[in-house]
Amino acid sequence: MKAKRCAVALVGLFICIQSVRAQNPPHADDQEWNEVQITKPLTKTRDLLLTGQLRLGREFTHAVEEQLAGAVAFKPNAYLTLTPGYAYVSQQPYAGRVVNQHRLVFSATGKFTWHAFTFANRHQFEQRFVIANRDASVYRQRLTIDHPAHLGAFKFKPFIWDEIRYSSQKLATGGRLGWYRNRLALGLSKPFTKQLTMDFFYLRQDDGVSRPGNIHAAGVSLRIFLPAHKAAPKTTF
């Protein structure tokens, strides 16, 4: 009888612990971010972009975000790129929490080079349609700086970027989320062929609102560049 009571007590304690964990999501997490982007030139000034993302979190043990996106990049000149697109995002940041979203995205990126340094400043606007939750408009501004380097015959580009984020999402207190997140990334970009480039980076996210909000992430981005379509040769008689 005592053994049964002990077993019942242990089961009850386990259920209580799991309930407390579900009610108190973690403030921080260590994650791995993976991305594949395929670029296909449509014309000299337009590219088709297809992107897939997978993020492993909860200390690298669970998938916490999956994303599929498509966009068209318009390049009116060498200094400006305009990119409208769409993304579907599914998030499972911690046990018991699932968020699915449709996002309409538009970004404008200005770029220039100074003494071999490349500066790219991206302004991105997102209208997020959150399933079974409140919709929100999000603005993201990211500044990226890179510079070519080499170690012997090994050529690469170290880069650094910083992104700040604003959201119109309403809080339970009646106010808006406002400026709530900053991401800082350091890494290097390595082209292996004309069609394949890989980026390796470390990212630090600071966010005092989301759970988890403070994130350390190691990431790999695989960028594939498909060749442009060649026009069929003209037939003469």
Short mmCIF file of C-alpha atoms in Angstrom, two decimals:
data_model
loop_
_atom_site.label_atom_id
_atom_site.label_comp_id
_atom_site.label_asym_id
_atom_site.label_seq_id
_atom_site.Cartn_x
_atom_site.Cartn_y
_atom_site.Cartn_z
CA MET A 1 0.00 0.00 0.00
CA LYS A 2 2.82 2.40 0.90
CA ALA A 3 4.53 1.64 -2.40
CA LYS A 4 1.35 2.48 -4.34
CA ARG A 5 0.96 5.74 -2.44
CA CYS A 6 4.56 6.67 -3.19
CA ALA A 7 4.07 5.88 -6.88
CA VAL A 8 0.90 8.00 -7.02
CA ALA A 9 2.70 10.84 -5.24
CA LEU A 10 5.62 10.71 -7.69
CA VAL A 11 3.27 10.76 -10.68
CA GLY A 12 1.42 13.73 -9.20
CA LEU A 13 4.70 15.54 -8.57
CA PHE A 14 5.82 14.91 -12.17
CA ILE A 15 2.53 16.30 -13.51
CA CYS A 16 2.88 19.39 -11.31
CA ILE A 17 6.44 20.00 -12.51
CA GLN A 18 5.39 19.73 -16.16
CA SER A 19 2.46 22.08 -15.53
CA VAL A 20 4.75 24.67 -13.92
CA ARG A 21 7.17 24.42 -16.85
CA ALA A 22 4.35 24.94 -19.36
CA GLN A 23 3.13 27.98 -17.45
CA ASN A 24 6.63 29.45 -17.13
CA PRO A 25 8.25 29.37 -20.58
CA PRO A 26 12.01 29.95 -20.70
CA HIS A 27 13.48 33.44 -21.08
CA ALA A 28 16.53 32.17 -23.03
CA ASP A 29 17.46 29.40 -25.44
CA ASP A 30 20.38 28.03 -27.46
CA GLN A 31 19.45 27.31 -31.08
CA GLU A 32 20.71 26.22 -34.51
CA TRP A 33 19.43 28.11 -37.57
CA ASN A 34 19.50 26.60 -41.07
CA GLU A 35 18.45 28.25 -44.32
CA VAL A 36 18.45 27.41 -48.02
CA GLN A 37 17.81 30.15 -50.59
CA ILE A 38 17.50 29.55 -54.33
CA THR A 39 17.89 32.49 -56.71
CA LYS A 40 16.74 32.22 -60.32
CA PRO A 41 17.25 35.20 -62.67
CA LEU A 42 14.11 36.00 -64.63
CA THR A 43 15.46 39.02 -66.52
CA LYS A 44 18.45 41.32 -66.12
CA THR A 45 16.60 43.27 -63.43
CA ARG A 46 14.38 40.62 -61.81
CA ASP A 47 15.16 37.51 -59.74
CA LEU A 48 12.90 34.83 -58.30
CA LEU A 49 13.78 33.95 -54.67
CA LEU A 50 12.68 30.73 -52.92
CA THR A 51 13.64 30.26 -49.27
CA GLY A 52 13.27 27.50 -46.68
CA GLN A 53 14.25 27.77 -43.01
CA LEU A 54 14.50 25.31 -40.13
CA ARG A 55 15.45 26.34 -36.59
CA LEU A 56 16.27 23.86 -33.85
CA GLY A 57 15.80 25.11 -30.30
CA ARG A 58 15.00 24.05 -26.75
CA GLU A 59 18.74 23.46 -26.38
CA PHE A 60 18.95 21.94 -29.92
CA THR A 61 16.41 19.18 -29.18
CA HIS A 62 13.26 20.32 -31.05
CA ALA A 63 12.29 22.10 -34.24
CA VAL A 64 11.02 25.50 -33.08
CA GLU A 65 10.42 27.26 -36.41
CA GLU A 66 9.85 26.26 -40.03
CA GLN A 67 9.41 28.77 -42.84
CA LEU A 68 8.72 28.63 -46.59
CA ALA A 69 8.89 31.86 -48.59
CA GLY A 70 8.82 33.15 -52.13
CA ALA A 71 9.61 36.60 -53.50
CA VAL A 72 10.61 38.54 -56.62
CA ALA A 73 13.54 40.95 -56.41
CA PHE A 74 13.35 44.03 -58.66
CA LYS A 75 16.65 45.83 -59.26
CA PRO A 76 16.02 49.21 -60.93
CA ASN A 77 19.72 50.07 -60.55
CA ALA A 78 22.92 48.84 -58.92
CA TYR A 79 22.13 50.55 -55.59
CA LEU A 80 18.51 49.58 -54.90
CA THR A 81 16.55 46.32 -54.69
CA LEU A 82 12.79 46.12 -54.09
CA THR A 83 11.44 42.75 -52.97
CA PRO A 84 7.75 41.91 -52.45
CA GLY A 85 7.01 38.40 -51.23
CA TYR A 86 5.02 35.93 -49.13
CA ALA A 87 6.01 33.58 -46.28
CA TYR A 88 4.31 30.86 -44.25
CA VAL A 89 5.77 30.44 -40.77
CA SER A 90 5.10 27.80 -38.12
CA GLN A 91 6.62 28.28 -34.65
CA GLN A 92 6.80 26.00 -31.60
CA PRO A 93 9.01 28.07 -29.26
CA TYR A 94 8.30 25.93 -26.18
CA ALA A 95 6.16 22.95 -25.17
CA GLY A 96 2.45 23.65 -25.56
CA ARG A 97 2.89 26.78 -27.72
CA VAL A 98 2.19 26.74 -31.49
CA VAL A 99 1.92 29.84 -33.68
CA ASN A 100 1.17 29.72 -37.43
CA GLN A 101 1.32 32.81 -39.63
CA HIS A 102 0.87 34.05 -43.17
CA ARG A 103 3.13 37.03 -43.92
CA LEU A 104 3.00 39.56 -46.73
CA VAL A 105 6.47 41.06 -47.00
CA PHE A 106 8.01 44.05 -48.76
CA SER A 107 11.63 45.12 -48.43
CA ALA A 108 13.74 47.92 -49.89
CA THR A 109 17.51 47.47 -49.73
CA GLY A 110 20.04 50.17 -50.51
CA LYS A 111 23.66 49.16 -51.15
CA PHE A 112 26.95 50.94 -51.86
CA THR A 113 30.68 50.19 -51.69
CA TRP A 114 33.41 52.30 -50.07
CA HIS A 115 37.09 51.23 -50.02
CA ALA A 116 36.11 47.55 -50.57
CA PHE A 117 33.57 47.72 -47.72
CA THR A 118 30.00 46.96 -48.79
CA PHE A 119 27.17 48.57 -46.85
CA ALA A 120 23.62 47.24 -47.28
CA ASN A 121 20.68 48.76 -45.42
CA ARG A 122 17.41 46.80 -45.59
CA HIS A 123 14.02 48.18 -44.58
CA GLN A 124 11.45 45.39 -44.35
CA PHE A 125 7.70 45.69 -43.74
CA GLU A 126 5.60 42.65 -42.81
CA GLN A 127 1.86 42.27 -42.42
CA ARG A 128 1.40 39.18 -40.29
CA PHE A 129 -1.88 37.28 -40.34
CA VAL A 130 -1.64 35.09 -37.25
CA ILE A 131 -3.96 32.07 -37.16
CA ALA A 132 -6.16 32.07 -34.02
CA ASN A 133 -4.35 35.11 -32.63
CA ARG A 134 -3.94 38.85 -33.12
CA ASP A 135 -2.57 40.12 -36.44
CA ALA A 136 0.31 42.58 -36.44
CA SER A 137 2.41 44.87 -38.64
CA VAL A 138 6.18 44.57 -38.19
CA TYR A 139 9.04 46.80 -39.34
CA ARG A 140 12.62 45.47 -39.45
CA GLN A 141 15.72 47.52 -40.25
CA ARG A 142 19.04 45.74 -40.83
CA LEU A 143 22.45 47.23 -41.59
CA THR A 144 25.07 44.81 -42.99
CA ILE A 145 28.78 45.50 -43.53
CA ASP A 146 31.18 43.09 -45.23
CA HIS A 147 34.73 43.17 -46.61
CA PRO A 148 36.70 40.65 -48.71
CA ALA A 149 39.54 38.81 -46.96
CA HIS A 150 41.77 35.80 -47.48
CA LEU A 151 44.01 33.37 -45.62
CA GLY A 152 46.46 32.25 -48.25
CA ALA A 153 44.36 30.88 -51.09
CA PHE A 154 41.21 30.70 -48.91
CA LYS A 155 39.03 33.66 -49.90
CA PHE A 156 35.97 34.73 -47.92
CA LYS A 157 33.99 37.76 -46.71
CA PRO A 158 33.64 38.48 -42.99
CA PHE A 159 30.39 40.29 -42.22
CA ILE A 160 28.49 41.88 -39.38
CA TRP A 161 24.86 42.94 -39.28
CA ASP A 162 22.51 44.42 -36.74
CA GLU A 163 18.71 44.41 -36.92
CA ILE A 164 16.14 46.28 -34.86
CA ARG A 165 12.43 45.45 -34.88
CA TYR A 166 9.15 47.26 -34.21
CA SER A 167 5.68 45.66 -33.90
CA SER A 168 2.19 47.13 -33.79
CA GLN A 169 0.88 44.11 -31.88
CA LYS A 170 -1.40 45.07 -28.98
CA LEU A 171 -0.50 43.97 -25.47
CA ALA A 172 -2.87 42.75 -22.78
CA THR A 173 -2.21 46.03 -20.92
CA GLY A 174 -3.70 47.97 -23.85
CA GLY A 175 -0.47 49.39 -25.29
CA ARG A 176 1.58 48.27 -28.29
CA LEU A 177 4.67 46.13 -28.42
CA GLY A 178 6.78 48.90 -30.01
CA TRP A 179 10.56 48.48 -30.34
CA TYR A 180 11.13 45.12 -28.74
CA ARG A 181 13.98 43.16 -30.36
CA ASN A 182 17.60 43.50 -31.47
CA ARG A 183 19.66 40.93 -33.36
CA LEU A 184 23.41 41.09 -33.88
CA ALA A 185 25.22 38.58 -36.12
CA LEU A 186 28.88 37.94 -36.94
CA GLY A 187 30.02 35.55 -39.62
CA LEU A 188 31.75 34.85 -42.90
CA SER A 189 30.52 34.21 -46.41
CA LYS A 190 32.38 31.71 -48.60
CA PRO A 191 31.68 31.19 -52.34
CA PHE A 192 32.58 27.67 -53.43
CA THR A 193 31.42 27.97 -57.05
CA LYS A 194 29.50 30.52 -59.13
CA GLN A 195 26.32 28.67 -58.18
CA LEU A 196 26.99 27.97 -54.47
CA THR A 197 27.79 30.24 -51.51
CA MET A 198 27.61 29.37 -47.82
CA ASP A 199 27.31 31.74 -44.87
CA PHE A 200 28.36 30.70 -41.37
CA PHE A 201 27.39 32.93 -38.46
CA TYR A 202 26.79 33.40 -34.76
CA LEU A 203 23.74 35.42 -33.71
CA ARG A 204 22.71 37.04 -30.45
CA GLN A 205 19.07 38.07 -29.98
CA ASP A 206 17.94 40.34 -27.13
CA ASP A 207 14.19 40.52 -26.55
CA GLY A 208 12.64 41.20 -23.16
CA VAL A 209 9.09 40.46 -24.32
CA SER A 210 9.00 37.18 -26.29
CA ARG A 211 9.54 33.78 -24.68
CA PRO A 212 12.19 32.71 -25.22
CA GLY A 213 13.50 36.17 -26.11
CA ASN A 214 17.25 36.05 -25.44
CA ILE A 215 18.79 33.62 -27.92
CA HIS A 216 22.27 32.42 -28.84
CA ALA A 217 22.22 30.81 -32.28
CA ALA A 218 24.78 29.20 -34.58
CA GLY A 219 23.67 29.26 -38.19
CA VAL A 220 24.39 28.11 -41.74
CA SER A 221 22.85 29.66 -44.84
CA LEU A 222 23.14 27.85 -48.17
CA ARG A 223 22.64 30.13 -51.19
CA ILE A 224 22.15 28.54 -54.60
CA PHE A 225 22.28 30.66 -57.77
CA LEU A 226 20.69 29.04 -60.79
CA PRO A 227 21.88 30.11 -64.24
CA ALA A 228 19.83 32.57 -66.25
CA HIS A 229 17.62 31.21 -68.99
CA LYS A 230 19.31 31.45 -72.36
CA ALA A 231 17.20 32.61 -75.25
CA ALA A 232 16.86 30.15 -78.09
CA PRO A 233 19.01 31.08 -81.09
CA LYS A 234 17.19 32.73 -83.94
CA THR A 235 16.58 30.59 -86.99
CA THR A 236 17.34 32.15 -90.33
CA PHE A 237 16.38 30.87 -93.76
#
